[in-house]
Short mmCIF file of C-alpha atoms in Angstrom, two decimals:
data_model
loop_
_atom_site.label_atom_id
_atom_site.label_comp_id
_atom_site.label_asym_id
_atom_site.label_seq_id
_atom_site.Cartn_x
_atom_site.Cartn_y
_atom_site.Cartn_z
CA UNK A 273 18.38 10.41 -23.24
CA UNK A 274 16.06 11.32 -20.36
CA UNK A 275 12.38 11.42 -21.18
CA UNK A 276 10.35 14.55 -20.46
CA UNK A 277 6.73 14.24 -19.39
CA UNK A 278 3.88 16.69 -19.16
CA UNK A 279 1.15 16.52 -16.56
CA UNK A 280 -2.56 16.97 -16.31
CA UNK A 281 -3.36 17.40 -12.65
CA UNK A 282 -5.88 14.80 -11.38
CA UNK A 283 -7.08 14.53 -7.81
CA UNK A 284 -4.06 12.49 -6.75
CA UNK A 285 -1.26 10.76 -8.65
CA UNK A 286 0.19 7.52 -7.32
CA UNK A 287 3.95 7.16 -7.54
CA UNK A 288 4.42 3.54 -6.54
CA UNK A 289 7.77 2.69 -4.97
CA UNK A 290 7.42 -1.07 -4.54
CA UNK A 291 10.50 -1.59 -6.72
CA UNK A 292 12.59 0.88 -4.70
CA UNK A 293 11.50 1.38 -1.10
CA UNK A 294 9.47 -1.82 -1.15
CA UNK A 295 12.53 -3.84 -2.11
CA UNK A 296 14.43 -2.17 0.73
CA UNK A 297 12.41 -4.32 3.15
CA UNK A 298 14.76 -6.57 5.10
CA UNK A 299 15.17 -9.84 3.21
CA UNK A 300 13.32 -8.77 0.04
CA UNK A 301 15.23 -9.18 -3.23
CA UNK A 302 13.37 -9.28 -6.55
CA UNK A 303 14.85 -10.95 -9.59
CA UNK A 304 14.92 -8.99 -12.84
CA UNK A 305 11.99 -10.98 -14.19
CA UNK A 306 10.01 -10.33 -11.01
CA UNK A 307 10.74 -6.60 -11.16
CA UNK A 308 9.59 -6.44 -14.77
CA UNK A 309 6.46 -8.48 -14.00
CA UNK A 310 5.55 -6.25 -11.03
CA UNK A 311 6.19 -3.07 -13.01
CA UNK A 312 4.13 -4.34 -15.94
CA UNK A 313 1.19 -5.24 -13.70
CA UNK A 314 1.30 -1.85 -11.99
CA UNK A 315 1.44 -0.06 -15.34
CA UNK A 316 -1.34 -2.19 -16.85
CA UNK A 317 -3.77 -1.46 -14.00
CA UNK A 318 -3.17 2.27 -14.41
CA UNK A 319 -0.56 3.26 -11.81
CA UNK A 320 0.87 6.33 -13.57
CA UNK A 321 4.35 6.58 -12.02
CA UNK A 322 6.84 3.99 -10.81
CA UNK A 323 9.96 4.54 -8.72
CA UNK A 324 12.08 1.63 -9.89
CA UNK A 325 15.47 1.60 -8.22
CA UNK A 326 18.72 3.16 -7.06
CA UNK A 327 21.51 3.59 -9.64
CA UNK A 328 24.09 3.89 -6.85
CA UNK A 329 23.62 0.18 -6.09
CA UNK A 330 25.85 -0.62 -9.04
CA UNK A 331 26.01 -1.99 -12.55
CA UNK A 332 23.62 -4.90 -11.98
CA UNK A 333 20.93 -2.61 -10.59
CA UNK A 334 21.41 -0.23 -13.52
CA UNK A 335 20.99 -3.13 -15.95
CA UNK A 336 17.71 -4.01 -14.28
CA UNK A 337 16.51 -0.41 -14.39
CA UNK A 338 17.44 -0.34 -18.08
CA UNK A 339 15.49 -3.55 -18.65
CA UNK A 340 12.44 -1.94 -17.03
CA UNK A 341 12.78 1.03 -19.37
CA UNK A 342 12.87 -1.30 -22.38
CA UNK A 343 9.92 -3.36 -21.11
CA UNK A 344 7.78 -0.26 -20.44
CA UNK A 345 8.85 2.36 -22.99
CA UNK A 346 5.82 4.59 -22.33
CA UNK A 347 5.75 4.39 -18.55
CA UNK A 348 6.76 7.30 -16.31
CA UNK A 349 9.76 6.02 -14.35
CA UNK A 350 11.73 7.56 -11.49
CA UNK A 351 14.93 6.57 -9.71
CA UNK A 352 16.22 7.58 -6.29
CA UNK A 353 19.58 9.38 -6.26
CA UNK A 354 22.02 10.77 -3.78
CA UNK A 355 23.48 14.22 -4.29
CA UNK A 356 26.07 12.66 -6.60
CA UNK A 357 26.59 13.71 -10.19
CA UNK A 358 27.30 10.09 -11.16
CA UNK A 359 23.85 8.96 -9.94
CA UNK A 360 22.10 11.72 -11.85
CA UNK A 361 24.01 11.15 -15.07
CA UNK A 362 23.25 7.44 -14.82
CA UNK A 363 19.54 8.18 -14.41
CA UNK A 364 19.56 10.24 -17.59
CA UNK A 365 21.53 7.59 -19.48
CA UNK A 366 18.94 4.98 -18.46
CA UNK A 367 16.13 7.07 -19.96
CA UNK A 368 14.37 7.93 -16.74
CA UNK A 369 11.63 10.56 -16.71
CA UNK A 370 12.26 11.64 -13.14
CA UNK A 371 15.03 11.70 -10.61
CA UNK A 372 14.41 12.01 -6.90
CA UNK A 373 17.41 13.78 -5.39
CA UNK A 374 17.32 12.91 -1.72
CA UNK A 375 18.53 15.33 0.92
CA UNK A 376 18.16 15.01 4.71
CA UNK A 377 16.71 18.27 5.99
CA UNK A 378 16.23 17.75 9.73
CA UNK A 379 18.85 18.98 12.19
CA UNK A 380 19.20 15.39 13.42
CA UNK A 381 20.20 14.02 10.03
CA UNK A 382 22.07 17.10 8.86
CA UNK A 383 24.37 16.87 11.87
CA UNK A 384 24.55 13.15 12.55
CA UNK A 385 24.21 11.68 9.04
CA UNK A 386 25.77 14.17 6.62
CA UNK A 387 28.03 15.98 9.09
CA UNK A 388 27.96 19.06 6.87
CA UNK A 389 26.67 22.58 7.28
CA UNK A 390 23.24 23.46 5.95
CA UNK A 391 24.67 26.12 3.63
CA UNK A 392 27.11 23.64 2.12
CA UNK A 393 24.37 21.04 1.57
CA UNK A 394 22.08 23.57 -0.08
CA UNK A 395 24.81 24.75 -2.44
CA UNK A 396 25.46 21.16 -3.48
CA UNK A 397 21.74 20.53 -3.92
CA UNK A 398 21.38 23.55 -6.22
CA UNK A 399 24.25 22.30 -8.35
CA UNK A 400 22.76 18.82 -8.67
CA UNK A 401 19.26 20.04 -9.50
CA UNK A 402 20.75 22.22 -12.22
CA UNK A 403 22.70 19.24 -13.56
CA UNK A 404 19.58 17.07 -13.67
CA UNK A 405 17.62 19.78 -15.48
CA UNK A 406 20.41 20.21 -18.01
CA UNK A 407 20.16 16.48 -18.76
CA UNK A 408 16.44 16.72 -19.45
CA UNK A 409 15.23 15.13 -16.23
CA UNK A 410 12.21 16.15 -14.22
CA UNK A 411 13.37 16.74 -10.63
CA UNK A 412 11.80 15.81 -7.33
CA UNK A 413 13.68 16.93 -4.24
CA UNK A 414 13.28 14.22 -1.64
CA UNK A 415 13.07 15.94 1.74
CA UNK A 416 14.27 13.09 3.94
CA UNK A 417 13.10 13.28 7.55
CA UNK A 418 10.83 16.22 6.73
CA UNK A 419 8.56 15.26 9.62
CA UNK A 420 11.36 16.18 12.06
CA UNK A 421 12.34 19.37 10.22
CA UNK A 422 11.03 22.83 10.95
CA UNK A 423 8.78 24.77 8.60
CA UNK A 424 11.64 27.22 8.14
CA UNK A 425 13.90 24.38 6.97
CA UNK A 426 11.27 23.31 4.45
CA UNK A 427 10.85 26.85 3.20
CA UNK A 428 14.56 27.18 2.45
CA UNK A 429 14.45 23.99 0.37
CA UNK A 430 11.24 25.07 -1.36
CA UNK A 431 12.74 28.43 -2.31
CA UNK A 432 15.81 26.70 -3.71
CA UNK A 433 13.60 24.27 -5.66
CA UNK A 434 11.70 27.15 -7.25
CA UNK A 435 14.91 28.95 -8.19
CA UNK A 436 16.55 25.88 -9.74
CA UNK A 437 13.52 24.49 -11.59
CA UNK A 438 12.63 21.41 -9.53
CA UNK A 439 9.03 20.45 -10.18
CA UNK A 440 8.23 18.46 -7.04
CA UNK A 441 8.97 18.17 -3.35
CA UNK A 442 8.69 14.84 -1.55
CA UNK A 443 7.61 15.24 2.07
CA UNK A 444 9.05 12.15 3.73
CA UNK A 445 7.91 10.94 7.13
CA UNK A 446 11.06 8.86 7.12
CA UNK A 447 10.79 7.40 10.61
CA UNK A 448 7.00 7.17 10.65
CA UNK A 449 6.21 9.46 13.58
CA UNK A 450 3.35 11.57 12.19
CA UNK A 451 -0.35 11.40 12.97
CA UNK A 452 -3.01 12.49 10.45
CA UNK A 453 -3.79 15.76 12.24
CA UNK A 454 -0.17 16.88 12.31
CA UNK A 455 0.30 15.71 8.73
CA UNK A 456 -2.64 17.84 7.59
CA UNK A 457 -1.35 20.93 9.40
CA UNK A 458 2.19 20.59 8.06
CA UNK A 459 1.24 19.91 4.46
CA UNK A 460 -1.23 22.78 4.53
CA UNK A 461 1.45 25.09 5.90
CA UNK A 462 3.92 23.92 3.25
CA UNK A 463 1.32 24.65 0.61
CA UNK A 464 1.42 28.33 1.56
CA UNK A 465 4.83 28.74 -0.07
CA UNK A 466 5.20 25.72 -2.36
CA UNK A 467 2.83 25.96 -5.39
CA UNK A 468 4.07 23.02 -7.47
CA UNK A 469 3.80 19.24 -7.14
CA UNK A 470 3.92 17.88 -3.59
CA UNK A 471 4.37 14.19 -2.81
CA UNK A 472 3.66 12.43 0.48
CA UNK A 473 5.97 9.58 1.48
CA UNK A 474 4.54 7.93 4.60
CA UNK A 475 6.05 5.13 6.67
CA UNK A 476 3.88 2.82 8.75
CA UNK A 477 5.79 2.57 12.03
CA UNK A 478 2.67 3.60 13.98
CA UNK A 479 0.20 1.98 11.59
CA UNK A 480 -0.79 5.42 10.24
CA UNK A 481 0.76 5.51 6.75
CA UNK A 482 -2.54 5.27 4.89
CA UNK A 483 -4.24 7.78 7.19
CA UNK A 484 -1.32 10.19 6.86
CA UNK A 485 -1.39 9.86 3.07
CA UNK A 486 -5.10 10.71 3.00
CA UNK A 487 -4.53 13.64 5.36
CA UNK A 488 -1.76 14.95 3.12
CA UNK A 489 -4.08 14.73 0.12
CA UNK A 490 -6.79 16.68 1.96
CA UNK A 491 -4.19 19.32 2.80
CA UNK A 492 -3.02 19.75 -0.79
CA UNK A 493 -0.59 16.96 -1.72
CA UNK A 494 -0.75 16.10 -5.42
CA UNK A 495 1.19 12.82 -5.32
CA UNK A 496 1.50 9.84 -2.98
CA UNK A 497 4.13 7.14 -2.64
CA UNK A 498 2.72 3.67 -2.13
CA UNK A 499 3.94 0.09 -2.14
CA UNK A 500 2.01 -3.09 -2.84
CA UNK A 501 0.99 -4.76 0.48
CA UNK A 502 2.85 -1.97 2.26
CA UNK A 503 6.37 -3.27 1.70
CA UNK A 504 9.19 -0.95 2.75
CA UNK A 505 11.78 -0.13 5.37
CA UNK A 506 10.91 -1.35 8.90
CA UNK A 507 7.08 -1.37 9.11
CA UNK A 508 6.75 -0.41 5.46
CA UNK A 509 4.98 2.29 3.46
CA UNK A 510 1.38 3.22 2.67
CA UNK A 511 -0.12 0.20 0.87
CA UNK A 512 -1.24 0.87 -2.70
CA UNK A 513 -4.42 -1.16 -2.29
CA UNK A 514 -5.45 0.75 0.85
CA UNK A 515 -4.82 4.19 -0.61
CA UNK A 516 -6.70 3.39 -3.84
CA UNK A 517 -9.72 1.97 -2.02
CA UNK A 518 -9.75 4.58 0.76
CA UNK A 519 -9.78 7.44 -1.76
CA UNK A 520 -12.78 5.86 -3.45
CA UNK A 521 -14.58 4.89 -0.26
CA UNK A 522 -13.90 8.03 1.80
CA UNK A 523 -13.67 10.77 -0.85
CA UNK A 524 -15.50 9.27 -3.84
CA UNK A 525 -12.32 9.67 -5.89
CA UNK A 526 -11.81 6.98 -8.51
CA UNK A 527 -8.20 6.74 -9.68
CA UNK A 528 -9.32 4.48 -12.54
CA UNK A 529 -7.32 1.60 -11.11
CA UNK A 530 -9.45 -1.57 -11.43
CA UNK A 531 -9.76 -2.66 -7.82
CA UNK A 532 -10.76 -6.22 -8.72
CA UNK A 533 -7.18 -6.74 -9.96
CA UNK A 534 -5.55 -5.64 -6.71
CA UNK A 535 -5.77 -8.99 -4.85
CA UNK A 536 -3.92 -10.82 -7.64
CA UNK A 537 -1.25 -8.11 -7.72
CA UNK A 538 -0.84 -8.35 -3.95
CA UNK A 539 -0.54 -12.13 -4.12
CA UNK A 540 2.12 -11.88 -6.83
CA UNK A 541 4.20 -9.33 -4.91
CA UNK A 542 3.85 -11.34 -1.69
CA UNK A 543 5.22 -14.44 -3.41
CA UNK A 544 8.03 -12.50 -5.12
CA UNK A 545 9.02 -10.91 -1.82
CA UNK A 546 8.79 -14.10 0.21
CA UNK A 547 6.22 -12.50 2.47
CA UNK A 548 2.84 -13.84 3.56
CA UNK A 549 -0.25 -11.65 3.60
CA UNK A 550 -1.70 -11.44 7.10
CA UNK A 551 -5.12 -13.07 7.34
CA UNK A 552 -6.70 -9.82 8.52
CA UNK A 553 -4.70 -7.52 6.22
CA UNK A 554 -7.19 -4.84 5.13
CA UNK A 555 -8.90 -5.56 1.80
CA UNK A 556 -6.73 -8.49 0.68
CA UNK A 557 -6.33 -10.69 3.78
CA UNK A 558 -7.99 -14.10 3.68
CA UNK A 559 -10.43 -13.32 6.50
CA UNK A 560 -11.39 -9.68 5.94
CA UNK A 561 -14.74 -10.59 4.36
CA UNK A 562 -15.27 -13.63 6.58
CA UNK A 563 -17.96 -13.55 9.27
CA UNK A 564 -18.49 -15.73 12.35
CA UNK A 565 -20.23 -13.66 15.02
CA UNK A 566 -23.89 -14.60 15.36
CA UNK A 567 -25.26 -11.06 15.42
CA UNK A 568 -23.19 -10.00 12.43
CA UNK A 569 -24.05 -13.06 10.38
CA UNK A 570 -27.74 -12.66 11.17
CA UNK A 571 -27.63 -9.04 10.05
CA UNK A 572 -25.66 -9.91 6.93
CA UNK A 573 -28.12 -12.63 5.95
CA UNK A 574 -30.99 -10.15 6.26
CA UNK A 575 -29.23 -7.42 4.23
CA UNK A 576 -25.53 -7.42 3.38
CA UNK A 577 -25.40 -3.64 3.79
CA UNK A 578 -25.99 -4.08 7.52
CA UNK A 579 -22.34 -5.09 7.94
CA UNK A 580 -20.74 -4.14 4.65
CA UNK A 581 -18.57 -1.06 4.44
CA UNK A 582 -16.47 -2.13 1.48
CA UNK A 583 -18.20 -4.26 -1.13
CA UNK A 584 -16.04 -7.39 -1.55
CA UNK A 585 -17.23 -7.65 -5.15
CA UNK A 586 -15.25 -4.49 -5.94
CA UNK A 587 -12.14 -6.56 -5.17
CA UNK A 588 -13.38 -9.63 -6.99
CA UNK A 589 -14.24 -11.28 -3.67
CA UNK A 590 -17.37 -12.21 -1.73
CA UNK A 591 -18.60 -12.57 1.83
CA UNK A 592 -17.88 -15.91 3.47
CA UNK A 593 -19.69 -17.34 6.48
CA UNK A 594 -17.82 -19.64 8.86
CA UNK A 595 -18.87 -21.35 12.06
CA UNK A 596 -17.10 -21.00 15.37
CA UNK A 597 -17.47 -20.21 19.05
CA UNK A 598 -19.46 -17.04 18.42
CA UNK A 599 -21.84 -18.38 15.79
CA UNK A 600 -25.60 -18.16 16.16
CA UNK A 601 -28.46 -20.37 15.04
CA UNK A 602 -29.15 -18.57 11.77
CA UNK A 603 -25.51 -18.95 10.76
CA UNK A 604 -25.55 -22.68 11.49
CA UNK A 605 -28.78 -23.12 9.57
CA UNK A 606 -27.42 -21.17 6.57
CA UNK A 607 -24.01 -22.86 6.42
CA UNK A 608 -25.42 -26.36 6.76
CA UNK A 609 -28.06 -25.59 4.15
CA UNK A 610 -25.22 -24.62 1.77
CA UNK A 611 -23.74 -28.07 2.46
CA UNK A 612 -27.04 -29.72 1.57
CA UNK A 613 -28.39 -30.38 5.08
CA UNK A 614 -31.65 -29.08 6.55
CA UNK A 615 -31.40 -28.70 10.33
CA UNK A 616 -34.26 -28.67 12.76
CA UNK A 617 -34.03 -26.28 15.72
CA UNK A 618 -33.04 -29.00 18.17
CA UNK A 619 -30.34 -30.20 15.79
CA UNK A 620 -28.90 -26.70 15.57
CA UNK A 621 -28.36 -26.62 19.34
CA UNK A 622 -26.49 -29.92 19.24
CA UNK A 623 -24.32 -28.76 16.34
CA UNK A 624 -23.50 -25.46 18.06
CA UNK A 625 -22.31 -27.31 21.15
CA UNK A 626 -19.93 -29.41 19.05
CA UNK A 627 -18.65 -26.43 17.05
CA UNK A 628 -17.88 -24.40 20.15
CA UNK A 629 -16.05 -27.36 21.68
CA UNK A 630 -14.03 -27.77 18.48
CA UNK A 631 -13.18 -24.05 18.13
CA UNK A 632 -11.83 -23.71 21.66
CA UNK A 633 -9.50 -26.66 21.29
CA UNK A 634 -8.46 -26.43 17.63
CA UNK A 635 -8.14 -22.59 17.70
CA UNK A 636 -9.71 -22.33 14.25
CA UNK A 637 -12.97 -22.67 12.37
CA UNK A 638 -14.00 -26.17 11.29
CA UNK A 639 -13.68 -26.95 7.59
CA UNK A 640 -16.57 -28.08 5.42
CA UNK A 641 -15.43 -31.69 5.64
CA UNK A 642 -15.27 -31.42 9.43
CA UNK A 643 -18.78 -29.95 9.53
CA UNK A 644 -20.02 -32.88 7.43
CA UNK A 645 -18.31 -35.24 9.87
CA UNK A 646 -20.05 -33.53 12.81
CA UNK A 647 -23.38 -33.92 11.08
CA UNK A 648 -22.81 -37.60 10.31
CA UNK A 649 -21.67 -38.24 13.86
CA UNK A 650 -24.68 -36.54 15.43
CA UNK A 651 -27.41 -37.62 13.05
CA UNK A 652 -27.23 -41.10 11.59
CA UNK A 653 -29.95 -40.60 9.00
CA UNK A 654 -29.49 -37.06 7.68
CA UNK A 655 -32.29 -35.65 5.62
CA UNK A 656 -30.57 -34.32 2.51
CA UNK A 657 -31.90 -31.37 0.54
CA UNK A 658 -30.94 -30.11 -2.91
CA UNK A 659 -27.99 -27.74 -3.00
#
């Protein structure tokens, strides 16, 4: 039987869709064990809702959704459904809490995807919402391509949702065309006639998914779809780690998700998806707390708050100093001291010349062993100091 849930409204509720939209990334295919492991990690760190699959994909997918239900009996789980009675009945049989009934609402998709009249689609939607409610499911109406629909189109769907008992609307920027200012205006306008739960589903085609999610929250959204490391169709969705940290950093809103566990979760999902994490990926990339520039390193050595917006310790990380073309004397002195070498001023100039030569040709920062080699090559009798 479907599982009913009750809600206490916090500032924002994350509905993570790594296991649905995230897995729709081209080339991504999780095994059952990987799906369970990802779901368990998300649940254990406090992500309150998980969208876990698509029953219409067939018996194997349904088995995996059922395995997730068994592995996480107390979690709030959602599946994505077409306007098909079979999908909805399957969701209830699998013990889901929520069903997202997806409906294209823009003229573009209504005409060129469904090829049906708006009145016909709305009648079918009402029937399917009523079916889901009769089976004990909570209902989210997924407004596909909402960002290309008119406010009048949204109002018609909202009125139908209120009449039929749907608890949530999903505002989907399906093709990722919104900017934060437009997102704020549209969600705020939608809030004038939709009083219940409102979920933002942002795609990252313009690199604005996180910003649009935050704008939607400021305008009155109660829920946000995210994916770990921003997996998802095309350019992906709003990354979980970015939304969690941005809410805390920008709005002082703590979702009680332990941020120090996010890097390990991101690493696990990256490996399971066969994707690498970009070196400068916000928050979890290898180099995002790494400093080379002389002025920045000098300021950081004097007081880390000079060039620290996000505390790396909150993510279980720390600042790292590297040497390269843009390094200054204080950085060279500090890094070599950490290696156990005390440099005089004239030695620093010689080292800098070698480092800049290396960086231009190797197109990377020298490693510790390479720095030791430079020192040994330049200075035959190094004066060692205690580490």
